Coordinates of C-alpha atoms and ligand atoms in Angstrom, one line a residue:
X17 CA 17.9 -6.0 24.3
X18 CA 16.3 -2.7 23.7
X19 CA 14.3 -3.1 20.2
X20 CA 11.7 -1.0 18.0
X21 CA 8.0 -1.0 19.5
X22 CA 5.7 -2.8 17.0
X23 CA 4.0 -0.6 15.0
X24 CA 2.2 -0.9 11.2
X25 CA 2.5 1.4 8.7
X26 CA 0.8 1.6 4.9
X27 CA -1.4 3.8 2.9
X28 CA -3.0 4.3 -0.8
X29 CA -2.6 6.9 -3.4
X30 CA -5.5 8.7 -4.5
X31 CA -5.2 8.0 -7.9
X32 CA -8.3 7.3 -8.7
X33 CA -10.9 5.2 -6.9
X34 CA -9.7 1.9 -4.6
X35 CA -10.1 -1.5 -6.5
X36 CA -10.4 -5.1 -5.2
X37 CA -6.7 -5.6 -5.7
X38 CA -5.9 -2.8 -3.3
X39 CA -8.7 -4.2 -0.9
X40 CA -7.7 -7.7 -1.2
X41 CA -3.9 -6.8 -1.2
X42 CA -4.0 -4.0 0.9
X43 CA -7.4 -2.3 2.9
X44 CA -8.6 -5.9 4.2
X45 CA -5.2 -6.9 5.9
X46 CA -5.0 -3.6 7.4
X47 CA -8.4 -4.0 9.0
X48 CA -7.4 -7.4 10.5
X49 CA -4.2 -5.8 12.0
X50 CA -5.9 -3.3 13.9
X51 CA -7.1 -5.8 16.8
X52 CA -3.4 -6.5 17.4
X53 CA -0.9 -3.7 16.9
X54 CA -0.4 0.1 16.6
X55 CA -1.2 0.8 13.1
X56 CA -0.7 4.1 10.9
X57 CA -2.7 4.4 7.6
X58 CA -1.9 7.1 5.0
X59 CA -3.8 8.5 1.9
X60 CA 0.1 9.3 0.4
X61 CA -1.3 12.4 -1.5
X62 CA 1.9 13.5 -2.3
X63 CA 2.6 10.1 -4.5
X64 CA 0.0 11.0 -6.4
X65 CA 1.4 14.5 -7.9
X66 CA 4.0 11.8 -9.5
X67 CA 1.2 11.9 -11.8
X68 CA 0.4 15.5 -12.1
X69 CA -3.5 15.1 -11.3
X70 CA -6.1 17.7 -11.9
X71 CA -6.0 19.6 -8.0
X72 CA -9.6 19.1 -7.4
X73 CA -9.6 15.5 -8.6
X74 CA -6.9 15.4 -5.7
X75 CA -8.7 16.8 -3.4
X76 CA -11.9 14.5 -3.7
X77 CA -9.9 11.5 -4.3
X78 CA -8.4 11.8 -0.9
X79 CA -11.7 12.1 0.5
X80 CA -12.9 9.1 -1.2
X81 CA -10.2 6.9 -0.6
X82 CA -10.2 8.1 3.2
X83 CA -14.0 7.2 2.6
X84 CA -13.0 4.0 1.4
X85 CA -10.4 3.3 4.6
X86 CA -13.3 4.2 7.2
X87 CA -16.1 2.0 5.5
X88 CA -14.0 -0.9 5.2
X89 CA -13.7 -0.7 8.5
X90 CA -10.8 1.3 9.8
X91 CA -11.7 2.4 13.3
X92 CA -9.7 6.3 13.5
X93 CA -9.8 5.9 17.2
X94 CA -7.9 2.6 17.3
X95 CA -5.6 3.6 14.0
X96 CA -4.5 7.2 12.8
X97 CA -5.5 8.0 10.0
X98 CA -4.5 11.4 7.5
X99 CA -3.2 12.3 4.1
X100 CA 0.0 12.9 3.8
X101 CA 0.6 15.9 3.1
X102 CA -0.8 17.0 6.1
X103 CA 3.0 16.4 8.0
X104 CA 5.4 18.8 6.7
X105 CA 7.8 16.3 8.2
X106 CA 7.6 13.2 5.6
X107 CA 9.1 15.8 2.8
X108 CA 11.9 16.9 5.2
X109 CA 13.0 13.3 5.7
X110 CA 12.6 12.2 2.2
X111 CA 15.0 15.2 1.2
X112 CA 17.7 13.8 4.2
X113 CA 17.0 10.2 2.6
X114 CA 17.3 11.5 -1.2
X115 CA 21.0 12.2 0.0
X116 CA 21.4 9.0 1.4
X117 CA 19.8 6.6 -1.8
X118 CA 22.2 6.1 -4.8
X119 CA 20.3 7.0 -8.2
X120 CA 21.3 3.6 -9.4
X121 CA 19.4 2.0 -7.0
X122 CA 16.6 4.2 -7.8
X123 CA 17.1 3.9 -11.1
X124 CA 16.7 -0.3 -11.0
X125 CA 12.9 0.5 -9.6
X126 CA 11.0 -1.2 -11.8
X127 CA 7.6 0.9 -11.2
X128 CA 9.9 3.6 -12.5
X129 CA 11.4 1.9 -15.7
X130 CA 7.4 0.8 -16.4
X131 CA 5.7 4.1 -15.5
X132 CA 8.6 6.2 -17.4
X133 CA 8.9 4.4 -20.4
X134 CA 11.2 5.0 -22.9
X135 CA 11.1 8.5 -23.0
X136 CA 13.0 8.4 -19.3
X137 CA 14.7 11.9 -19.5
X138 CA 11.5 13.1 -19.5
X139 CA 10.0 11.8 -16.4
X140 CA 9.3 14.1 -13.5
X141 CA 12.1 14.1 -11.1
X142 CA 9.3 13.4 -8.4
X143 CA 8.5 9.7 -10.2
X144 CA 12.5 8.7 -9.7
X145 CA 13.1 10.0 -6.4
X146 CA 9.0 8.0 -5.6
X147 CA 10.6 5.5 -3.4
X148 CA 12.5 8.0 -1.4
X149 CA 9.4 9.5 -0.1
X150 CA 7.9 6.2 0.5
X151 CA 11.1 5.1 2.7
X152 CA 10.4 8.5 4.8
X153 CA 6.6 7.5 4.9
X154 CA 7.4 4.6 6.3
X155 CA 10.5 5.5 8.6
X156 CA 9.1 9.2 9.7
X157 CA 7.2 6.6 12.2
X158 CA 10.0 4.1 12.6
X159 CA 7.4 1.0 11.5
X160 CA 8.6 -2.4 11.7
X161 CA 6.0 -4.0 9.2
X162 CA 4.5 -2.5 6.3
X163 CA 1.4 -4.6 4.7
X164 CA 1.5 -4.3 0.7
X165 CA 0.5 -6.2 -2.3
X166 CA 3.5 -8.4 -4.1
X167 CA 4.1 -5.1 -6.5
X168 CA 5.6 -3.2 -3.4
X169 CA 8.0 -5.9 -2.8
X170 CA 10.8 -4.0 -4.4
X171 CA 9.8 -0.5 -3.0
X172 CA 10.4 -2.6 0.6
X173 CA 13.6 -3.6 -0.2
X174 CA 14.9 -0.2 -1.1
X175 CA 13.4 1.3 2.3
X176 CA 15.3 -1.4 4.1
X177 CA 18.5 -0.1 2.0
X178 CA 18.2 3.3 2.9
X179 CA 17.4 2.6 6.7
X180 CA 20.5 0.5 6.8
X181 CA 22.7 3.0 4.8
X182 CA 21.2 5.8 7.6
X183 CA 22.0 3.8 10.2
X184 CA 25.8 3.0 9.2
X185 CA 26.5 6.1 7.9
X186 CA 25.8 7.8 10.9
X187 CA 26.3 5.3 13.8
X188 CA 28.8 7.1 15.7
X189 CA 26.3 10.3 15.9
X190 CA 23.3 8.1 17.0
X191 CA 25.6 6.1 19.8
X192 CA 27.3 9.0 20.8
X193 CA 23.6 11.3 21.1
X194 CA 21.8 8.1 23.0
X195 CA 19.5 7.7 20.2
X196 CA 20.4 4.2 18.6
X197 CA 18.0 1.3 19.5
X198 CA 19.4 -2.4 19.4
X199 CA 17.8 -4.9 16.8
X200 CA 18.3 -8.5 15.2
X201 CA 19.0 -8.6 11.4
X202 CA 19.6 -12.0 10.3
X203 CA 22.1 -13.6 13.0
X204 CA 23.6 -10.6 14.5
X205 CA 22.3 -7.8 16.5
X206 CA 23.0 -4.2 15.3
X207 CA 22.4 -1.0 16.8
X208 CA 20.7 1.9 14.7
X209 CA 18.1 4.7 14.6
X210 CA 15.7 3.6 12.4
X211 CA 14.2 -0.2 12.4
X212 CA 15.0 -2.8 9.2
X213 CA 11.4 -2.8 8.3
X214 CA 9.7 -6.2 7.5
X215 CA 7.0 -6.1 4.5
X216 CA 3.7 -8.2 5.5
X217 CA 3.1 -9.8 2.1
X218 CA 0.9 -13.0 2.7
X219 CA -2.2 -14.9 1.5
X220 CA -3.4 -15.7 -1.8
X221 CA -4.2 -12.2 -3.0
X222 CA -0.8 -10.4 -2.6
X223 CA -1.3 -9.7 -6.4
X224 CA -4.7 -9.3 -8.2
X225 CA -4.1 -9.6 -12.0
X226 CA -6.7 -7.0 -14.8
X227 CA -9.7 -9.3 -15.3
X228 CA -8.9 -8.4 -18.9
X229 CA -5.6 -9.8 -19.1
X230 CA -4.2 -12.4 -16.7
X231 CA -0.5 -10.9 -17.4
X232 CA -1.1 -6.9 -16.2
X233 CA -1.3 -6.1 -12.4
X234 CA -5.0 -5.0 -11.9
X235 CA -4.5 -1.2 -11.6
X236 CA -6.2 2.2 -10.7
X237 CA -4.6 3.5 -14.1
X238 CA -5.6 0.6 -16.8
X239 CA -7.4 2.6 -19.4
X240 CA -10.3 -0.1 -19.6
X241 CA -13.1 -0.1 -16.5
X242 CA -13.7 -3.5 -17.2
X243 CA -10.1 -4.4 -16.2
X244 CA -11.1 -4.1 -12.3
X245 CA -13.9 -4.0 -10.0
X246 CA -14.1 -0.4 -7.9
X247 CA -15.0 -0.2 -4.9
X248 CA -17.3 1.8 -5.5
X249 CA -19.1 -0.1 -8.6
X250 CA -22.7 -1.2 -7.8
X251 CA -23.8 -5.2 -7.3
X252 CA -25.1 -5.0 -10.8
X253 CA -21.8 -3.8 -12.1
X254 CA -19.5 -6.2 -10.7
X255 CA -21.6 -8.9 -11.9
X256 CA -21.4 -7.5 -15.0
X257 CA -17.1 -7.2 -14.6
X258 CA -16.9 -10.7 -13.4
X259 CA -19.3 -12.4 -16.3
X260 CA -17.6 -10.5 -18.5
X261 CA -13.9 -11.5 -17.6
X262 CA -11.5 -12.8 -19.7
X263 CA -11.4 -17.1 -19.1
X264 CA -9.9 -20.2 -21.1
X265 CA -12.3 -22.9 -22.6
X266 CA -11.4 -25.3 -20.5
X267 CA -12.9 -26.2 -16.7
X268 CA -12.2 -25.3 -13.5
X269 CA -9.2 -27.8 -12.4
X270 CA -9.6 -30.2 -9.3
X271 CA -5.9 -29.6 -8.1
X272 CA -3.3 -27.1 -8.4
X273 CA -1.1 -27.8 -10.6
X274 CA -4.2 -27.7 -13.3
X275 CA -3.7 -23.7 -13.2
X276 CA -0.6 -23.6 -14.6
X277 CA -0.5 -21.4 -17.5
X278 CA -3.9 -20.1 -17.3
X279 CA -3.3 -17.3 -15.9
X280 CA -7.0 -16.1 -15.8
X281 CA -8.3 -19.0 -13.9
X282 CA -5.5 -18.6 -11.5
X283 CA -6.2 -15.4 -10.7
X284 CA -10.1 -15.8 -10.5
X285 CA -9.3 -18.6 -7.8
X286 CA -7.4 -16.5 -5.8
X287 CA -9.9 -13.3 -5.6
X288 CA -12.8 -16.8 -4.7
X289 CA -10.2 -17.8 -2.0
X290 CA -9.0 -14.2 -0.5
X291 CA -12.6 -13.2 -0.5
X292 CA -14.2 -16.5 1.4
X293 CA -10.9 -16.5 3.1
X294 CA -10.0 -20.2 2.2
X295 CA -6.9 -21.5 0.4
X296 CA -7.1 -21.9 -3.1
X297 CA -7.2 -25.7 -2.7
X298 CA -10.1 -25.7 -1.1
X299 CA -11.6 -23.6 -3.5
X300 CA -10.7 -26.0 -6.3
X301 CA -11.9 -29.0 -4.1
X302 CA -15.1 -27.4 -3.9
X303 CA -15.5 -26.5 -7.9
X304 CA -13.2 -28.7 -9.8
X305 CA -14.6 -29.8 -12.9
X306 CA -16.9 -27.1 -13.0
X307 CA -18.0 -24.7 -15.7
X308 CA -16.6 -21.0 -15.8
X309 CA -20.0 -20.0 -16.2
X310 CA -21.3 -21.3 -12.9
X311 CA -18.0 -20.4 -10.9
X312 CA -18.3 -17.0 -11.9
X313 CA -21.7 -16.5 -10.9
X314 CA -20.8 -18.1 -7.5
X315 CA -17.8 -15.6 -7.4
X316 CA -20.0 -13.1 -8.6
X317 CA -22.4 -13.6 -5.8
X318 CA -19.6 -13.3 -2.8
X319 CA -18.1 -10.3 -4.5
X320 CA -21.7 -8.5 -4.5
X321 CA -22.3 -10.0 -0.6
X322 CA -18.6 -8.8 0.9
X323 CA -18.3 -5.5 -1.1
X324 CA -21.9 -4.3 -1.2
X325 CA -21.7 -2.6 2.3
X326 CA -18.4 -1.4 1.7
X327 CA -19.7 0.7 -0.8
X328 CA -22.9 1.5 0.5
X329 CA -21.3 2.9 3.5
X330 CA -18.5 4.6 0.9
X331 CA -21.5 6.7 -0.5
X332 CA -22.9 7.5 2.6
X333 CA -19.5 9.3 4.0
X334 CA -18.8 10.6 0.4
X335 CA -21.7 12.7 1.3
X336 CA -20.2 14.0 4.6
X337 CA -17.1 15.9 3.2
X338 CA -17.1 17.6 6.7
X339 CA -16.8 14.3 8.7
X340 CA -14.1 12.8 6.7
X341 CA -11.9 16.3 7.1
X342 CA -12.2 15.7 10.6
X343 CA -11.3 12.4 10.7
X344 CA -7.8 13.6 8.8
X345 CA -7.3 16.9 10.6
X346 CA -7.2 14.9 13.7
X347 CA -5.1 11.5 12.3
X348 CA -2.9 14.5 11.6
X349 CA -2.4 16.0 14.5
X350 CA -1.3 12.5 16.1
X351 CA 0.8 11.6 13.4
X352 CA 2.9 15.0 13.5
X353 CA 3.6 14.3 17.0
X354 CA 5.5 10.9 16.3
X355 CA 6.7 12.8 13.1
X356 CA 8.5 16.0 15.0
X357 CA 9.9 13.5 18.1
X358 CA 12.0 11.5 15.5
X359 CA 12.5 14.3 12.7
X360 CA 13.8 16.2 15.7
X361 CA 16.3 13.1 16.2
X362 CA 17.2 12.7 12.8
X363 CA 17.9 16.8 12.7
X364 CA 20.2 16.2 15.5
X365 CA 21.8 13.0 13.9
X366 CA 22.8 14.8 10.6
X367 CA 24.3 18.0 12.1
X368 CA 21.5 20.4 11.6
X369 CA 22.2 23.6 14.1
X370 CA 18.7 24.0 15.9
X371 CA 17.2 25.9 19.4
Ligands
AQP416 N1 -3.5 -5.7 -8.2 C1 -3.1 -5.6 -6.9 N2 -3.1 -6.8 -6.2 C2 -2.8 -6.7 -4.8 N3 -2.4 -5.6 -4.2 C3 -2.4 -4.5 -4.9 N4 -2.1 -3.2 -4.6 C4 -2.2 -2.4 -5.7 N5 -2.6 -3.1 -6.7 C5 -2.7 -4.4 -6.3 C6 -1.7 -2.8 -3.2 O1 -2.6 -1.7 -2.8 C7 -1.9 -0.8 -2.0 C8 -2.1 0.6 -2.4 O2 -1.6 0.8 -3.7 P1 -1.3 2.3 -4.3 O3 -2.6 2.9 -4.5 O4 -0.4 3.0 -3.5 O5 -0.6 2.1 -5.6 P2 -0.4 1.1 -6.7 O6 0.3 -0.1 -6.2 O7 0.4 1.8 -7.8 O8 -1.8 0.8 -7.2 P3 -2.4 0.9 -8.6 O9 -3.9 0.5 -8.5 O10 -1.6 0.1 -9.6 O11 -2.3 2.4 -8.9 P4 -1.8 3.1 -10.2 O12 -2.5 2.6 -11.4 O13 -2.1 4.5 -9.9 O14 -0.3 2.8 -10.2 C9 -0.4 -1.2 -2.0 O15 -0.1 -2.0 -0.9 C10 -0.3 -2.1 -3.2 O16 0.7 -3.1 -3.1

């Protein structure tokens, strides 16, 4: 059977500065998947106008989030690596895959129904149509996996939708042009042009709670700092975010099931156990019955020891504007090739007269 090459795809909007839920979620696995496949990383600038940002608070939050990708450790030689906007060809799709998406599905999104609110005829049209971009993102470069953090989960789904929708709607143009490649979904093997993407959502961080509030998502836009640690806070700031996190009175459980409905703990486990890359049971093994006081400085301790050089080398390419425009211009010009190869088949697939 003729299938879909491997190949990874995710990115980061700059919204503001990366946190340790998108590094934990996100950044880190990214880094790790680098050895292994062909991987495509994205500062999704055009997201971010969801959000109507100031245009030069755009401009350096792309270069610091791209500063963020590089001193975590993406290697731009192995992995491309460019903003967006950059490849006229992810709004092109997005417009063929706006046709293709029902608003109902769209409108069952619920990072639309939270970020919209109640007032929801006055959203941008932009915030809606959000996961139809993100499908093109993702399918502009025909991935098969896309790692994310737990909140994507739905976004995923939807991309899988619209690539099946794509796929049936036109599957006697793709066999008849030669296009269509074969693949396994479920049981049965269909034949189609774009791949039924899998999302990579693993590993006890997939979901990094606000250290104020064990309930919220941690979040680029909570109004409070002391919500989540940047990644671009100093040692003595994160030390300061971690003592200060919200906790129960009680101690640190010996098993499991002692973290049920504490929310807090649970989630202060689980950043111990992603960062020392252990399971959460062994993190309870090692401080059940312990104090908050004394786990948090422990967790403290690691966070200062993994992130320090992350951000130290952060500041140092912050500093090199001209290095980190490189690095985009020329993840740029490699993604626009894969970009125009299938664009050019998905022109030809819809019934677009071209040269
Ligand atoms: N709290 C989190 N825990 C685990 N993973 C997370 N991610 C985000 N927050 C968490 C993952 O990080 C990647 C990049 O996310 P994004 O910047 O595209 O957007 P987001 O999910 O909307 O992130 P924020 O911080 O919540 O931004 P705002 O406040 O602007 O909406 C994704 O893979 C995401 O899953």
């Amino acid at each position: 059977m003729n299938s879909f090459k491997e190949r990874i795809f995710s990115g980061a909007q700059p919204t503001g500065n990366l946190h340790l839920g998108n590094y934990l979620g996100a950044l880190k696995r990214w880094v790790e998947l680098q050895d292994s496949h062909d991987c495509i990383y994205c500062v999704v600038d055009m997201h971010a106008l969801t959000i109507l940002p100031d245009p030069v608070e755009l401009l350096n939050s792309t270069r610091e989030i791209t500063a963020a990708y590089l001193a975590a450790g993406l290697d731009p030689k192995k992995s491309i690596v460019f903003n967006q906007s950059r490849v006229r060809q992810h709004s092109e799709l997005a417009w063929v895959f706006n046709c293709i998406a029902r608003i109902g599905w769209m409108n069952r999104m619920t990072q639309f129904k939270d970020k919209a609110g109640k007032d929801r005829d006055n959203a941008s049209l932009g915030l809606l149509a959000y996961p139809s971009l993100m499908a093109a993102d993702i399918l502009l470069y025909r991935a098969t996996h896309v790692p994310v953090g737990d909140d994507q989960k739905q976004h995923l789904e939807l991309t899988r939708d619209i690539a099946q929708k794509f796929n049936n709607d036109y599957s006697d143009r793709i066999r008849s042009l030669g296009v269509g490649v074969e693949m396994a979904v479920g049981d049965e093997t269909v034949s189609g042009y774009f791949p039924i993407t899998e999302p990579m959502i693993s590993g006890p961080a997939m979901r990094i709670m606000s250290l104020r509030d064990g309930t919220k998502k941690m979040s680029k836009s909570d109004p409070s700092d002391l919500s989540r640690i940047n990644l671009i806070d100093d040692a003595e700031t994160i030390t300061k975010k971690i003592r200060k996190a919200k906790t129960d009175a009680d101690a640190i459980p010996s098993e499991i099931d002692g973290l049920k409905g504490r929310a807090e703990a649970d989630n202060l486990v689980g950043v111990f156990a992603a960062l020392s890359g252990q399971q959460k049971e062994q993190v309870l093994r090692d401080f059940g019955g312990k104090q908050f006081s004394e786990f948090k400085a422990a967790l403290a301790d690691l966070a200062v020891a993994q992130l320090s050089p992350i951000t130290q080398e952060m500041r140092r390419l912050i500093a090199d504007p001209a290095y980190i425009d490189s690095v985009l211009r020329d993840g740029g010009a490699r993604a626009s090739v894969i970009a125009e190869e299938n664009m050019n088949n998905v022109r030809n697939i819809v019934g677009f007269l071209q040269d």
